[in-house]
Amino acid sequence: MIDDMAAIRLGVFLTILALMMSLELLFPARKLRKNPQTASMATRWLGNFGLLIISSLIARLILPLGLAGFALYVSSQQWGVLHYFALPLWLNIGVSVLLLDLLIYWQHRLFHRIPLLWRLHKVHHADRHVDSSTALRFHPIEIIASLGIKAVAIVAFGIPAEAVILFEILLNGFAIFNHANIRLPAKIENLARLVLVTQVLHRIHHSQIMAESNTNFGFSIIWWDKLFGTYTAQASKPDSQIDIGLTQYPNAKQNAWLNGLLWMPFTRKK
């Protein structure tokens, strides 16, 4: 069961990634701003994908069977609040996915709010050009922390393995989708942003203006941002002109190499 779910998750991940990267090449929303300090796409991809590989290896060492395998064990022990309710499986999965989605929203906000956690998360925000590979650009320690947070939630709520794997598929898929360097047609964008975090909305989150960066924390649905007052519909600049990244890290070449990304949380820049 675990192997089948892992294969499905990997297949969906690779399919969405390939689709978004293809659309970026054909219909880019923003061109890479070229100057002597600009990192090439190849350099960025090596750094971003390198972080993904390292994080995946560490996560596998910590949880060999993944979060879904951990959830199966938790279910066998009848741990968690949801085990006290006789919910149909479909409703249990739906509630669990919403709980995990809300959890990741608040996790994201805390990683912006708490200085020690921001040191990790700034690796993601220092990218000066947001595209689908930016969705993979997270420091391994942040990935481990997120893994631990989700594991605690699985124990506390008794989230079933089916919900865990569905959520992980959605998390990966939507992250790649809303980081993609594309722009939906205006009519579709206006409709989609009523429910989803679109590319335009998420690029606001990657703005160098911290008042804009500290908004639109959701990764899939935009409801949490609207409910908790962190929604921003329009940046101070048009989408094509938003300054992406962090002002503390202006040199895009230095912010793209894998070794620099791994050491970034331990530098003195805030």
Coordinates of N, CA, C and O in Angstrom, one line a residue, residues 107-126 139 142 205-208 210 213-214 217 245-249 264-266 269-270:
Q107 N 1.8 27.3 9.9 CA 3.2 27.0 9.9 C 3.9 28.1 9.1 O 5.0 28.6 9.5
H108 N 3.4 28.4 7.9 CA 4.0 29.3 7.0 C 4.1 30.7 7.7 O 5.1 31.4 7.6
R109 N 3.0 31.1 8.4 CA 3.0 32.4 9.0 C 4.1 32.4 10.2 O 4.8 33.4 10.3
L110 N 4.2 31.3 10.9 CA 5.2 31.3 12.0 C 6.6 31.3 11.4 O 7.5 32.0 12.0
F111 N 6.9 30.7 10.3 CA 8.2 30.8 9.7 C 8.6 32.2 9.2 O 9.7 32.5 9.0
H112 N 7.6 33.0 9.0 CA 7.8 34.4 8.7 C 8.0 35.2 9.9 O 8.7 36.3 9.9
R113 N 7.3 34.8 11.0 CA 7.2 35.6 12.2 C 8.4 35.4 13.2 O 8.9 36.4 13.8
I114 N 8.8 34.2 13.4 CA 9.8 33.8 14.4 C 11.2 33.9 13.7 O 11.5 33.2 12.7
P115 N 12.1 34.8 14.2 CA 13.4 35.0 13.6 C 14.2 33.7 13.3 O 14.8 33.6 12.2
L116 N 14.2 32.8 14.2 CA 15.0 31.6 14.0 C 14.4 30.8 12.9 O 15.2 30.2 12.1
L117 N 13.1 30.7 12.8 CA 12.5 30.0 11.7 C 12.6 30.7 10.3 O 12.8 30.1 9.3
W118 N 12.6 32.1 10.4 CA 12.8 32.9 9.2 C 14.2 32.7 8.6 O 14.3 32.7 7.4
R119 N 15.2 32.4 9.4 CA 16.5 32.1 8.9 C 16.5 30.9 8.0 O 17.3 30.9 7.0
L120 N 15.7 30.0 8.2 CA 15.5 28.8 7.4 C 14.7 29.2 6.1 O 15.1 28.8 5.0
H121 N 13.6 29.8 6.4 CA 12.6 30.1 5.3 C 13.1 31.1 4.3 O 12.7 31.1 3.1
K122 N 14.0 32.0 4.7 CA 14.5 33.0 3.8 C 15.3 32.4 2.6 O 15.4 33.0 1.6
V123 N 15.7 31.1 2.7 CA 16.3 30.4 1.6 C 15.4 30.4 0.4 O 15.7 30.5 -0.7
H124 N 14.1 30.1 0.8 CA 13.1 30.1 -0.3 C 12.8 31.5 -0.9 O 12.7 31.6 -2.1
H125 N 12.8 32.5 0.0 CA 12.4 33.8 -0.5 C 13.5 34.6 -1.1 O 13.3 35.6 -1.8
A126 N 14.8 34.1 -1.0 CA 15.9 34.8 -1.6 C 16.0 34.6 -3.1 O 16.8 35.3 -3.7
H139 N 15.2 24.8 2.6 CA 16.4 24.3 3.3 C 16.0 23.0 3.9 O 14.9 22.8 4.4
E142 N 14.4 23.1 7.3 CA 13.0 23.5 7.3 C 12.1 22.3 6.9 O 11.0 22.2 7.5
H205 N 3.4 37.4 -2.6 CA 4.0 36.9 -1.4 C 5.5 36.9 -1.5 O 6.2 36.9 -0.5
H206 N 6.1 36.9 -2.7 CA 7.5 36.9 -2.9 C 8.1 38.3 -3.2 O 9.2 38.4 -3.6
S207 N 7.3 39.3 -3.0 CA 7.7 40.7 -3.2 C 8.8 41.0 -2.2 O 8.8 40.5 -1.0
Q208 N 9.7 41.9 -2.6 CA 10.7 42.4 -1.7 C 10.1 43.3 -0.6 O 10.8 43.6 0.4
M210 N 8.1 43.8 2.5 CA 7.8 42.9 3.5 C 6.3 42.9 3.8 O 5.7 41.9 4.2
S213 N 5.0 40.7 1.3 CA 5.5 39.3 1.5 C 4.8 38.6 2.6 O 4.6 37.4 2.6
N214 N 4.4 39.4 3.6 CA 3.7 38.9 4.8 C 2.2 38.8 4.6 O 1.4 39.0 5.5
F217 N -0.4 33.7 2.5 CA 0.4 32.6 3.0 C -0.1 31.2 2.5 O 0.6 30.2 2.7
G245 N 12.3 38.6 -4.4 CA 13.4 38.2 -3.6 C 13.6 39.0 -2.3 O 12.6 39.5 -1.8
L246 N 14.8 39.0 -1.8 CA 15.1 39.7 -0.5 C 16.1 40.8 -0.8 O 17.1 40.5 -1.5
T247 N 15.9 42.0 -0.3 CA 16.9 43.1 -0.5 C 18.2 42.8 0.1 O 19.2 43.3 -0.4
Q248 N 18.2 41.9 1.1 CA 19.5 41.6 1.8 C 20.4 40.7 0.9 O 21.6 40.5 1.2
Y249 N 19.8 40.1 -0.1 CA 20.5 39.2 -1.0 C 20.4 39.6 -2.4 O 19.7 39.0 -3.2
M264 N 23.1 29.6 3.9 CA 22.4 30.9 4.1 C 21.8 31.1 5.5 O 21.9 32.2 6.1
P265 N 21.1 30.1 6.1 CA 20.6 30.3 7.4 C 21.6 30.7 8.5 O 21.2 31.2 9.6
F266 N 22.8 30.4 8.3 CA 23.9 30.6 9.3 C 24.7 31.8 9.1 O 25.6 32.1 9.8
K269 N 23.1 37.9 8.0 CA 22.1 38.8 7.4 C 20.7 38.3 7.9 O 20.5 37.1 8.1
K270 N 19.8 39.3 8.2 CA 18.5 38.9 8.8 C 17.5 38.8 7.7 O 17.6 39.3 6.6

